[in-house]
């Protein structure tokens, strides 16, 4: 099942237009079914989330993902595999893309309560730069939703983002962390206070000084 999901993902990466044909063949639904069958198998969950991620790069695939309950399958995978960073990373990229395409995605994520899970995963000693970027990117997009912004503030994610900003020397991590903090803080006095209390201002100042020549940061 894992190898099949991986093969489908590779096919979609090479030719995104094939997603429509895969949907008519029932392949997208089968991805969700196999993820529901092997709920804690690392490889199945990683490859399943990866296949759904690949599908989201073509907007026309979104209705097929919804019909197959792909969003629910990925959210369940995140809850069933909280410490498996490879699963969480693929899921975060998938959710980022779904947020761009589908407004209701933010509400689904908030209801699922997966934000504390990815916040805890950021603090994992094995969390690398790419993983932290994937989490910060998701939080930045998610925070554009008012309800989700409030949930992020209560989840403990702010402390984890500030810690990543302080501890990482990777420029792209610092960019992603600053972007996440910016969106979390926007029009939310509560989150602004939480960022300040977590040492967020000092962390941002240090990042600016450390990479003074980077326009994005």
Coordinates of C-alpha atoms in Angstrom, one line a residue:
X1 CA 0.0 0.0 0.0
X2 CA 2.8 2.4 0.8
X3 CA 4.6 1.7 -2.4
X4 CA 1.4 2.2 -4.3
X5 CA 0.8 5.6 -2.7
X6 CA 4.4 6.5 -3.4
X7 CA 4.0 5.5 -7.1
X8 CA 0.8 7.6 -7.4
X9 CA 2.6 10.6 -5.9
X10 CA 5.5 10.3 -8.3
X11 CA 3.1 10.1 -11.3
X12 CA 1.3 13.2 -10.1
X13 CA 4.5 15.1 -9.6
X14 CA 5.5 14.3 -13.2
X15 CA 2.1 15.0 -14.7
X16 CA -0.4 16.9 -12.5
X17 CA -3.1 16.5 -15.1
X18 CA -3.2 12.8 -14.5
X19 CA -5.0 13.5 -11.2
X20 CA -8.4 13.7 -13.0
X21 CA -7.9 10.2 -14.5
X22 CA -6.8 8.8 -11.2
X23 CA -9.9 10.2 -9.5
X24 CA -12.1 8.5 -12.1
X25 CA -10.3 5.3 -11.5
X26 CA -11.0 5.5 -7.8
X27 CA -7.3 5.9 -6.9
X28 CA -7.7 9.0 -4.7
X29 CA -10.4 7.3 -2.6
X30 CA -8.1 4.2 -2.3
X31 CA -5.3 6.4 -0.8
X32 CA -7.7 7.5 2.0
X33 CA -8.9 3.9 2.5
X34 CA -5.4 2.5 2.9
X35 CA -4.5 5.2 5.4
X36 CA -7.5 4.3 7.4
X37 CA -6.5 0.6 7.3
X38 CA -2.9 1.1 8.5
X39 CA -3.4 4.0 10.8
X40 CA 0.0 4.0 12.6
X41 CA 2.2 2.5 9.9
X42 CA 4.9 5.1 9.3
X43 CA 5.5 4.4 5.6
X44 CA 1.8 4.1 4.7
X45 CA 1.0 7.3 6.5
X46 CA 4.0 9.2 5.1
X47 CA 3.3 8.1 1.5
X48 CA -0.4 8.6 1.8
X49 CA 0.0 12.2 3.1
X50 CA 2.6 12.7 0.4
X51 CA 0.2 11.5 -2.3
X52 CA -2.5 13.9 -1.1
X53 CA 0.1 16.7 -1.0
X54 CA 1.1 16.1 -4.6
X55 CA -2.5 16.3 -5.6
X56 CA -2.9 19.8 -4.1
X57 CA -0.5 21.4 -6.5
X58 CA -3.3 21.2 -9.1
X59 CA -6.4 23.1 -8.0
X60 CA -8.7 20.9 -10.1
X61 CA -7.8 18.0 -7.7
X62 CA -9.3 19.7 -4.7
X63 CA -13.0 18.5 -5.3
X64 CA -11.7 14.9 -5.7
X65 CA -9.8 15.2 -2.5
X66 CA -12.9 16.4 -0.7
X67 CA -15.0 13.6 -2.2
X68 CA -12.5 11.1 -1.0
X69 CA -12.4 12.6 2.5
X70 CA -8.7 13.2 2.0
X71 CA -8.6 16.1 4.4
X72 CA -10.1 14.0 7.2
X73 CA -7.7 11.2 6.4
X74 CA -4.7 13.5 6.7
X75 CA -5.9 15.1 9.9
X76 CA -6.5 11.6 11.4
X77 CA -3.0 10.6 10.4
X78 CA -1.6 13.6 12.2
X79 CA -3.5 12.7 15.4
X80 CA -2.6 9.0 15.2
X81 CA 1.1 9.7 14.5
X82 CA 2.0 12.7 16.7
X83 CA 5.8 12.0 16.9
X84 CA 6.4 10.8 13.4
X85 CA 8.0 13.9 11.8
X86 CA 8.0 12.5 8.3
X87 CA 4.2 12.1 8.5
X88 CA 3.7 15.5 10.1
X89 CA 5.9 17.2 7.5
X90 CA 3.9 15.8 4.5
X91 CA 0.7 16.6 6.3
X92 CA 1.7 20.2 6.9
X93 CA 2.6 20.8 3.3
X94 CA -0.8 19.3 2.3
X95 CA -2.7 21.5 4.7
X96 CA -0.8 24.6 3.5
X97 CA -1.9 24.0 0.0
X98 CA -5.5 23.1 1.0
X99 CA -5.8 26.4 2.9
X100 CA -4.9 28.3 -0.3
X101 CA -7.6 26.4 -2.3
X102 CA -10.4 25.8 0.2
X103 CA -11.7 28.3 2.8
X104 CA -13.3 25.7 5.0
X105 CA -10.0 23.9 5.6
X106 CA -9.1 26.4 8.4
X107 CA -12.2 25.5 10.3
X108 CA -11.6 21.8 9.9
X109 CA -8.0 22.1 11.2
X110 CA -9.2 24.2 14.2
X111 CA -11.8 21.6 15.1
X112 CA -9.3 18.7 14.7
X113 CA -6.9 20.3 17.3
X114 CA -3.8 19.2 15.4
X115 CA -2.0 22.5 16.0
X116 CA -0.8 21.5 19.5
X117 CA 0.5 18.3 18.0
X118 CA 2.7 20.1 15.4
X119 CA 3.8 22.6 18.0
X120 CA 5.0 19.8 20.2
X121 CA 6.7 18.1 17.1
X122 CA 8.6 21.3 16.5
X123 CA 10.3 20.9 19.9
X124 CA 11.4 17.3 19.0
X125 CA 15.1 17.0 19.0
X126 CA 15.0 15.4 15.6
X127 CA 13.0 18.3 14.0
X128 CA 15.2 19.6 11.1
X129 CA 15.0 22.9 9.3
X130 CA 12.6 21.7 6.6
X131 CA 10.2 20.3 9.1
X132 CA 10.2 23.6 11.1
X133 CA 9.6 25.5 7.9
X134 CA 6.7 23.3 7.0
X135 CA 5.1 23.9 10.4
X136 CA 5.7 27.7 10.4
X137 CA 4.3 27.9 6.8
X138 CA 1.2 26.1 7.9
X139 CA 0.7 28.3 10.9
X140 CA 1.3 31.4 8.9
X141 CA -1.5 30.4 6.4
X142 CA -3.8 29.1 9.1
X143 CA -3.5 32.4 11.1
X144 CA -5.2 34.3 8.3
X145 CA -8.4 32.7 9.7
X146 CA -9.7 34.6 12.8
X147 CA -11.0 31.6 14.6
X148 CA -7.8 29.6 13.9
X149 CA -5.7 32.5 14.9
X150 CA -7.2 32.4 18.4
X151 CA -6.7 28.6 18.6
X152 CA -3.1 29.0 17.6
X153 CA -2.5 31.4 20.4
X154 CA -3.9 29.0 23.0
X155 CA -2.0 26.0 21.6
X156 CA 1.5 26.8 22.8
X157 CA 2.7 27.2 19.2
X158 CA 3.9 30.7 19.8
X159 CA 6.5 29.6 22.3
X160 CA 7.7 26.9 19.9
X161 CA 8.0 29.4 17.0
X162 CA 10.0 31.8 19.1
X163 CA 12.3 29.0 20.3
X164 CA 12.9 28.0 16.7
X165 CA 13.7 31.6 15.8
X166 CA 16.2 31.8 18.6
X167 CA 17.8 28.4 18.2
X168 CA 18.1 27.9 14.4
X169 CA 20.9 29.5 12.4
X170 CA 19.0 28.6 9.1
X171 CA 17.9 31.7 7.3
X172 CA 14.8 30.1 5.8
X173 CA 13.7 28.9 9.2
X174 CA 14.0 32.5 10.5
X175 CA 12.1 33.8 7.6
X176 CA 9.3 31.3 8.1
X177 CA 9.2 31.9 11.8
X178 CA 8.9 35.6 11.4
X179 CA 6.2 35.2 8.8
X180 CA 4.2 32.9 11.2
X181 CA 4.6 35.4 14.1
X182 CA 3.5 38.3 11.8
X183 CA 0.3 36.6 10.8
X184 CA -0.4 35.3 14.3
X185 CA 0.0 38.8 15.8
X186 CA -2.1 40.6 13.1
X187 CA -5.2 42.1 14.7
X188 CA -4.9 40.0 17.8
X189 CA -4.0 41.8 21.0
X190 CA -4.0 38.5 22.9
X191 CA -1.4 36.9 20.6
X192 CA 0.7 40.1 20.5
X193 CA 0.9 39.8 24.3
X194 CA 1.8 36.1 24.1
X195 CA 4.5 36.9 21.6
X196 CA 5.9 39.6 23.8
X197 CA 5.8 37.4 26.9
X198 CA 7.6 34.6 25.0
X199 CA 10.5 36.9 24.1
X200 CA 9.3 37.2 20.5
X201 CA 10.4 40.8 20.0
X202 CA 13.9 40.1 21.2
X203 CA 14.1 37.1 19.0
X204 CA 13.0 39.1 15.9
X205 CA 15.5 41.9 16.7
X206 CA 18.3 39.3 16.9
X207 CA 17.3 37.7 13.6
X208 CA 17.3 41.1 11.9
X209 CA 20.7 42.0 13.3
X210 CA 22.1 38.6 12.4
X211 CA 20.9 38.7 8.7
X212 CA 20.9 42.5 8.1
X213 CA 21.4 42.0 4.4
X214 CA 18.4 39.7 3.8
X215 CA 15.5 41.7 2.3
X216 CA 12.9 38.9 2.9
X217 CA 13.7 38.7 6.6

